[in-house]
XYZ file of N, CA, C and O in Angstrom:
580
model
N 0.837 -1.171 0.000
C 0.000 0.000 0.000
C 0.890 1.245 0.000
O 1.767 1.386 0.843
N 0.667 2.106 -0.928
C 1.403 3.366 -0.985
C 0.786 4.347 0.013
O -0.437 4.392 0.173
N 1.636 5.094 0.678
C 1.140 6.102 1.616
C 1.803 7.431 1.307
O 2.858 7.482 0.686
N 1.186 8.502 1.776
C 1.779 9.816 1.535
C 2.810 10.138 2.621
O 2.927 9.420 3.622
N 3.560 11.195 2.382
C 4.651 11.559 3.286
C 4.150 11.876 4.693
O 4.788 11.509 5.683
N 3.013 12.523 4.797
C 2.473 12.863 6.119
C 2.177 11.597 6.926
O 2.521 11.501 8.112
N 1.562 10.606 6.281
C 1.278 9.351 6.975
C 2.572 8.603 7.301
O 2.685 8.001 8.373
N 3.525 8.654 6.398
C 4.823 8.003 6.643
C 5.465 8.618 7.886
O 5.922 7.902 8.785
N 5.481 9.931 7.947
C 6.065 10.601 9.117
C 5.305 10.241 10.393
O 5.920 10.029 11.447
N 3.993 10.181 10.302
C 3.188 9.824 11.477
C 3.507 8.407 11.953
O 3.551 8.152 13.164
N 3.744 7.499 11.014
C 4.097 6.135 11.397
C 5.479 6.070 12.034
O 5.702 5.287 12.965
N 6.397 6.896 11.563
C 7.720 6.950 12.204
C 7.568 7.462 13.638
O 8.155 6.904 14.571
N 6.779 8.502 13.816
C 6.547 9.040 15.170
C 5.918 7.987 16.074
O 6.302 7.832 17.233
N 4.956 7.256 15.534
C 4.288 6.211 16.318
C 5.264 5.099 16.681
O 5.317 4.649 17.829
N 6.033 4.659 15.705
C 7.023 3.604 15.966
C 8.026 4.064 17.024
O 8.402 3.292 17.913
N 8.435 5.316 16.940
C 9.364 5.869 17.926
C 8.724 5.897 19.315
O 9.371 5.569 20.316
N 7.455 6.269 19.370
C 6.757 6.289 20.665
C 6.650 4.882 21.248
O 6.851 4.689 22.456
N 6.352 3.903 20.396
C 6.279 2.510 20.860
C 7.626 2.060 21.419
O 7.692 1.449 22.486
N 8.688 2.361 20.697
C 10.032 1.964 21.144
C 10.435 2.707 22.411
O 11.012 2.109 23.328
N 10.145 3.978 22.461
C 10.512 4.769 23.638
C 9.758 4.291 24.877
O 10.289 4.332 25.991
N 8.553 3.809 24.684
C 7.715 3.343 25.780
C 8.359 2.173 26.532
O 8.073 1.959 27.711
N 9.245 1.428 25.859
C 9.893 0.267 26.486
C 11.405 0.405 26.582
O 12.098 -0.521 26.997
N 11.924 1.560 26.209
C 13.369 1.763 26.169
C 14.044 1.476 27.508
O 15.164 0.980 27.553
N 13.353 1.724 28.604
C 13.938 1.468 29.923
C 14.319 0.001 30.091
O 15.252 -0.318 30.838
N 13.633 -0.906 29.385
C 13.988 -2.324 29.476
C 15.386 -2.577 28.917
O 16.089 -3.464 29.393
N 15.772 -1.806 27.918
C 17.140 -1.922 27.399
C 18.108 -1.176 28.305
O 19.161 -1.699 28.668
N 17.761 0.039 28.662
C 18.691 0.883 29.419
C 18.978 0.333 30.808
O 20.043 0.572 31.356
N 18.055 -0.426 31.350
C 18.297 -1.068 32.642
C 19.380 -2.147 32.492
O 20.224 -2.323 33.355
N 19.366 -2.853 31.364
C 20.337 -3.936 31.128
C 21.677 -3.418 30.628
O 22.709 -4.034 30.878
N 21.653 -2.295 29.905
C 22.885 -1.748 29.309
C 22.877 -0.220 29.434
O 22.710 0.497 28.450
N 23.058 0.271 30.657
C 22.915 1.714 30.892
C 23.911 2.592 30.138
O 23.637 3.784 29.931
N 25.009 2.040 29.698
C 26.011 2.845 28.994
C 25.900 2.757 27.475
O 26.720 3.340 26.758
N 24.910 2.056 26.977
C 24.740 1.872 25.532
C 23.572 2.730 25.053
O 22.420 2.451 25.367
N 23.882 3.769 24.300
C 22.836 4.687 23.857
C 22.383 4.454 22.414
O 21.628 5.244 21.853
N 22.786 3.360 21.807
C 22.421 3.117 20.406
C 20.909 3.035 20.184
O 20.401 3.662 19.233
N 20.140 2.328 21.011
C 18.695 2.333 20.790
C 18.066 3.724 20.963
O 17.224 4.133 20.168
N 18.499 4.453 21.978
C 17.977 5.811 22.174
C 18.311 6.687 20.963
O 17.472 7.446 20.487
N 19.525 6.556 20.456
C 19.920 7.331 19.280
C 19.108 6.927 18.047
O 18.820 7.768 17.195
N 18.726 5.675 17.955
C 17.903 5.231 16.825
C 16.523 5.887 16.880
O 16.010 6.356 15.863
N 15.945 5.924 18.058
C 14.647 6.583 18.222
C 14.771 8.057 17.851
O 13.939 8.606 17.117
N 15.817 8.689 18.337
C 16.049 10.100 18.015
C 16.276 10.295 16.519
O 15.830 11.297 15.951
N 16.946 9.340 15.874
C 17.201 9.447 14.432
C 15.890 9.407 13.652
O 15.708 10.176 12.694
N 14.991 8.524 14.035
C 13.693 8.474 13.361
C 12.970 9.800 13.480
O 12.447 10.338 12.488
N 12.965 10.354 14.660
C 12.288 11.641 14.868
C 12.997 12.775 14.133
O 12.347 13.692 13.633
N 14.317 12.716 14.057
C 15.064 13.736 13.306
C 14.719 13.643 11.821
O 14.611 14.672 11.141
N 14.525 12.436 11.311
C 14.114 12.272 9.913
C 12.752 12.920 9.688
O 12.539 13.610 8.694
N 11.840 12.716 10.622
C 10.504 13.314 10.515
C 10.606 14.833 10.412
O 9.906 15.464 9.617
N 11.504 15.420 11.197
C 11.664 16.887 11.191
C 12.471 17.378 9.995
O 12.652 18.587 9.829
N 12.984 16.476 9.187
C 13.787 16.868 8.030
C 15.220 17.212 8.379
O 15.924 17.822 7.580
N 15.676 16.774 9.545
C 17.025 17.091 10.014
C 18.038 15.983 9.733
O 19.228 16.165 9.992
N 17.575 14.861 9.220
C 18.450 13.713 9.019
C 18.032 12.990 7.747
O 16.842 12.848 7.464
N 19.021 12.536 7.000
C 18.738 11.760 5.799
C 18.249 10.369 6.186
O 18.641 9.830 7.231
N 17.448 9.800 5.318
C 16.943 8.455 5.555
C 18.093 7.467 5.721
O 18.040 6.578 6.579
N 19.137 7.625 4.937
C 20.261 6.679 5.029
C 20.932 6.745 6.404
O 21.402 5.729 6.910
N 20.959 7.912 7.008
C 21.519 8.035 8.352
C 20.594 7.415 9.396
O 21.066 6.830 10.384
N 19.292 7.521 9.176
C 18.343 6.859 10.078
C 18.517 5.343 9.989
O 18.475 4.644 11.007
N 18.755 4.836 8.786
C 18.990 3.394 8.613
C 20.256 2.953 9.338
O 20.284 1.877 9.953
N 21.298 3.774 9.285
C 22.527 3.438 10.015
C 22.253 3.333 11.515
O 22.771 2.441 12.196
N 21.444 4.245 12.029
C 21.078 4.205 13.445
C 20.256 2.949 13.745
O 20.404 2.346 14.817
N 19.427 2.543 12.799
C 18.637 1.321 12.966
C 19.557 0.104 13.077
O 19.381 -0.741 13.962
N 20.535 0.029 12.180
C 21.487 -1.089 12.228
C 22.243 -1.105 13.558
O 22.486 -2.175 14.127
N 22.594 0.071 14.053
C 23.312 0.155 15.326
C 22.442 -0.348 16.480
O 22.923 -1.040 17.382
N 21.153 -0.013 16.461
C 20.250 -0.492 17.515
C 20.120 -2.009 17.460
O 20.100 -2.677 18.501
N 20.066 -2.566 16.260
C 19.997 -4.026 16.140
C 21.293 -4.680 16.628
O 21.261 -5.763 17.220
N 22.409 -4.015 16.388
C 23.679 -4.518 16.925
C 23.654 -4.485 18.452
O 24.141 -5.415 19.114
N 23.067 -3.447 19.020
C 22.945 -3.362 20.480
C 22.104 -4.520 21.009
O 22.404 -5.075 22.074
N 21.065 -4.890 20.269
C 20.235 -6.031 20.683
C 21.054 -7.312 20.741
O 20.852 -8.141 21.636
N 21.972 -7.458 19.807
C 22.812 -8.663 19.795
C 23.846 -8.657 20.921
O 24.366 -9.710 21.284
N 24.124 -7.479 21.468
C 25.151 -7.352 22.500
C 24.640 -7.567 23.922
O 25.427 -7.523 24.867
N 23.340 -7.758 24.096
C 22.800 -8.010 25.435
C 22.182 -9.405 25.469
O 21.783 -9.941 24.433
N 22.099 -9.969 26.651
C 21.526 -11.309 26.788
C 20.098 -11.283 27.316
O 19.363 -12.248 27.132
N 19.693 -10.206 27.936
C 18.354 -10.079 28.497
C 17.330 -9.975 27.362
O 17.437 -9.101 26.491
N 16.329 -10.855 27.375
C 15.347 -10.910 26.281
C 14.513 -9.641 26.178
O 14.200 -9.180 25.067
N 14.135 -9.046 27.300
C 13.355 -7.806 27.263
C 14.194 -6.673 26.681
O 13.690 -5.842 25.910
N 15.460 -6.635 27.022
C 16.371 -5.610 26.494
C 16.583 -5.809 24.998
O 16.588 -4.832 24.237
N 16.752 -7.040 24.580
C 16.921 -7.314 23.152
C 15.716 -6.831 22.353
O 15.867 -6.168 21.326
N 14.530 -7.158 22.826
C 13.318 -6.753 22.118
C 13.158 -5.230 22.103
O 12.741 -4.654 21.093
N 13.515 -4.580 23.189
C 13.430 -3.112 23.232
C 14.386 -2.486 22.228
O 14.029 -1.520 21.531
N 15.594 -3.016 22.123
C 16.560 -2.490 21.154
C 16.075 -2.737 19.733
O 16.224 -1.879 18.851
N 15.471 -3.886 19.495
C 14.932 -4.178 18.154
C 13.765 -3.251 17.834
O 13.599 -2.816 16.691
N 12.952 -2.922 18.829
C 11.865 -1.962 18.617
C 12.443 -0.619 18.172
O 11.946 0.006 17.222
N 13.508 -0.194 18.824
C 14.155 1.073 18.456
C 14.738 0.994 17.048
O 14.640 1.949 16.264
N 15.339 -0.137 16.715
C 15.889 -0.308 15.371
C 14.819 -0.210 14.300
O 14.998 0.466 13.284
N 13.692 -0.854 14.538
C 12.608 -0.785 13.560
C 11.971 0.599 13.522
O 11.513 1.035 12.458
N 11.960 1.289 14.646
C 11.432 2.659 14.637
C 12.259 3.536 13.701
O 11.713 4.277 12.885
N 13.575 3.433 13.802
C 14.442 4.224 12.909
C 14.306 3.745 11.468
O 14.286 4.552 10.537
N 14.193 2.443 11.273
C 14.076 1.889 9.924
C 12.765 2.271 9.249
O 12.665 2.232 8.021
N 11.780 2.672 10.022
C 10.519 3.110 9.449
C 10.714 4.335 8.566
O 9.949 4.555 7.629
N 11.762 5.101 8.811
C 12.069 6.232 7.923
C 12.360 5.731 6.510
O 12.065 6.412 5.526
N 12.910 4.546 6.408
C 13.219 3.946 5.107
C 11.959 3.375 4.459
O 11.647 3.699 3.314
N 11.263 2.526 5.204
C 10.056 1.882 4.690
C 9.019 1.837 5.816
O 9.309 1.323 6.900
N 7.834 2.344 5.530
C 6.814 2.459 6.578
C 6.396 1.116 7.161
O 5.889 1.043 8.275
N 6.640 0.040 6.448
C 6.224 -1.280 6.938
C 7.060 -1.777 8.122
O 6.742 -2.822 8.695
N 8.101 -1.036 8.499
C 8.852 -1.381 9.712
C 8.081 -0.986 10.970
O 8.362 -1.512 12.054
N 7.134 -0.077 10.855
C 6.421 0.427 12.031
C 5.748 -0.682 12.844
O 5.911 -0.726 14.070
N 5.000 -1.596 12.210
C 4.396 -2.659 13.021
C 5.430 -3.542 13.721
O 5.168 -4.059 14.809
N 6.600 -3.691 13.116
C 7.648 -4.484 13.768
C 8.139 -3.788 15.039
O 8.424 -4.452 16.043
N 8.235 -2.469 14.989
C 8.617 -1.729 16.196
C 7.600 -1.976 17.300
O 7.961 -2.240 18.456
N 6.323 -1.915 16.951
C 5.264 -2.144 17.937
C 5.306 -3.576 18.460
O 5.174 -3.806 19.673
N 5.495 -4.534 17.564
C 5.532 -5.937 17.992
C 6.692 -6.205 18.946
O 6.527 -6.892 19.959
N 7.862 -5.664 18.628
C 9.001 -5.863 19.522
C 8.806 -5.138 20.849
O 9.248 -5.632 21.903
N 8.145 -3.994 20.822
C 7.876 -3.291 22.081
C 6.960 -4.133 22.969
O 7.214 -4.285 24.168
N 5.914 -4.695 22.387
C 5.009 -5.547 23.167
C 5.744 -6.792 23.669
O 5.540 -7.234 24.804
N 6.609 -7.327 22.836
C 7.410 -8.491 23.243
C 8.329 -8.125 24.409
O 8.498 -8.902 25.350
N 8.907 -6.932 24.369
C 9.785 -6.479 25.442
C 9.035 -6.416 26.768
O 9.529 -6.882 27.799
N 7.844 -5.856 26.733
C 7.029 -5.769 27.947
C 6.718 -7.168 28.468
O 6.865 -7.455 29.659
N 6.301 -8.027 27.563
C 5.970 -9.392 27.970
C 7.149 -10.122 28.571
O 7.015 -10.811 29.588
N 8.324 -9.978 27.952
C 9.521 -10.659 28.465
C 9.919 -10.113 29.831
O 10.350 -10.866 30.703
N 9.775 -8.817 30.015
C 10.131 -8.213 31.304
C 9.231 -8.735 32.415
O 9.695 -9.028 33.522
N 7.961 -8.894 32.137
C 7.009 -9.365 33.140
C 7.120 -10.875 33.341
O 6.950 -11.378 34.454
N 7.424 -11.598 32.283
C 7.522 -13.058 32.359
C 8.487 -13.500 33.445
O 8.175 -14.379 34.252
N 9.632 -12.878 33.506
C 10.660 -13.247 34.480
C 10.150 -13.038 35.902
O 10.357 -13.876 36.777
N 9.462 -11.948 36.120
C 9.032 -11.608 37.479
C 7.717 -12.273 37.891
O 7.550 -12.649 39.046
N 6.773 -12.425 36.928
C 5.420 -12.804 37.334
C 4.820 -14.006 36.616
O 3.728 -14.439 36.964
N 5.446 -14.517 35.585
C 4.935 -15.703 34.911
C 4.175 -15.411 33.625
O 3.980 -14.263 33.236
N 3.735 -16.498 32.993
C 3.165 -16.433 31.651
C 1.872 -15.634 31.568
O 1.703 -14.812 30.661
N 0.927 -15.859 32.465
C -0.354 -15.147 32.389
C -0.152 -13.644 32.534
O -0.747 -12.854 31.796
N 0.661 -13.245 33.462
C 0.938 -11.821 33.658
C 1.649 -11.251 32.444
O 1.390 -10.110 32.029
N 2.545 -12.033 31.862
C 3.262 -11.606 30.663
C 2.302 -11.360 29.511
O 2.378 -10.341 28.818
N 1.377 -12.283 29.307
C 0.382 -12.135 28.238
C -0.495 -10.911 28.470
O -0.794 -10.167 27.524
N -0.899 -10.677 29.709
C -1.710 -9.492 30.030
C -0.934 -8.214 29.763
O -1.464 -7.261 29.201
N 0.330 -8.196 30.154
C 1.156 -7.007 29.963
C 1.332 -6.709 28.473
O 1.225 -5.551 28.050
N 1.586 -7.729 27.683
C 1.723 -7.540 26.235
C 0.419 -7.034 25.635
O 0.426 -6.145 24.773
N -0.707 -7.590 26.080
C -2.013 -7.155 25.596
C -2.244 -5.676 25.903
O -2.679 -4.911 25.036
N -1.940 -5.275 27.131
C -2.133 -3.872 27.516
C -1.204 -2.948 26.736
O -1.580 -1.834 26.378
N 0.005 -3.423 26.463
C 0.933 -2.625 25.659
C 0.372 -2.428 24.255
O 0.401 -1.328 23.703
N -0.175 -3.474 23.673
C -0.766 -3.371 22.333
C -1.977 -2.441 22.329
O -2.184 -1.692 21.381
N -2.754 -2.474 23.398
C -3.880 -1.536 23.506
C -3.366 -0.097 23.518
O -3.907 0.768 22.829
N -2.344 0.151 24.327
C -1.768 1.499 24.399
C -1.269 1.920 23.022
O -1.508 3.049 22.594
N -0.569 1.036 22.334
C -0.034 1.346 21.009
C -1.149 1.753 20.053
O -1.034 2.749 19.331
N -2.217 0.992 20.039
C -3.336 1.266 19.129
C -3.981 2.613 19.436
O -4.417 3.312 18.524
N -4.054 2.951 20.706
C -4.655 4.229 21.109
C -3.853 5.429 20.609
O -4.379 6.539 20.549
N -2.614 5.211 20.250
C -1.758 6.296 19.771
C -1.981 6.595 18.286
O -1.450 7.569 17.763
N -2.749 5.765 17.600
C -2.944 5.888 16.153
C -4.317 6.439 15.801
O -5.300 6.151 16.490
N -4.380 7.166 14.699
C -5.673 7.538 14.134
C -6.255 6.307 13.451
O -5.525 5.355 13.141
N -7.535 6.309 13.186
C -8.163 5.165 12.512
C -7.523 4.904 11.155
O -7.327 3.754 10.764
N -7.188 5.963 10.445
C -6.544 5.803 9.137
C -5.226 5.054 9.292
O -4.915 4.152 8.511
N -4.450 5.430 10.282
C -3.149 4.792 10.467
C -3.262 3.378 11.035
O -2.391 2.562 10.795
N -4.334 3.094 11.769
C -4.554 1.728 12.243
C -4.629 0.786 11.048
O -4.016 -0.280 11.038
N -5.337 1.200 10.011
C -5.483 0.366 8.822
C -4.150 0.163 8.107
O -3.925 -0.878 7.488
N -3.263 1.122 8.201
C -1.941 1.013 7.564
C -1.001 0.189 8.450
O -0.289 -0.685 7.972
N -1.027 0.441 9.743
C -0.118 -0.247 10.662
C -0.536 -1.692 10.902
O 0.316 -2.547 11.148
N -1.826 -1.956 10.828
C -2.353 -3.292 11.048
C -3.206 -3.717 9.856
O -4.428 -3.843 9.974
N -2.586 -3.946 8.710
C -3.382 -4.335 7.534
C -4.053 -5.688 7.769
O -3.522 -6.538 8.474
N -5.197 -5.856 7.172
C -5.966 -7.112 7.347
C -5.228 -8.291 6.754
O -4.479 -8.197 5.847
């Protein structure tokens, strides 16, 4: 599905918000590694016209490398969410991946402390929050049938 630039930018902002919502799961595991945070910032800088798409992609690759450098599953998923948020500047279809990894990060963080049922509830609530951040038009783009 082709989308216009305004919708593309809105999806980058949404993906960044989803990733930022769980960024603490990464930063708790790797407090000195700012690659995921920089990826989120790169996506937003692209939206403002301050960064080239190719530079946002580089930040995305760096966030994915950060995910490979940690062993904590919640931290890995949070870093991947940030990577996909930045990569959304390249192709809007990365946005749902950012949301999926963010929900996975929440679930993994809760799983360790509270078990499977709590993990599933936490992921569900995260997905509800994510959806509430979108307009109806963007829901159809972010969650195609």
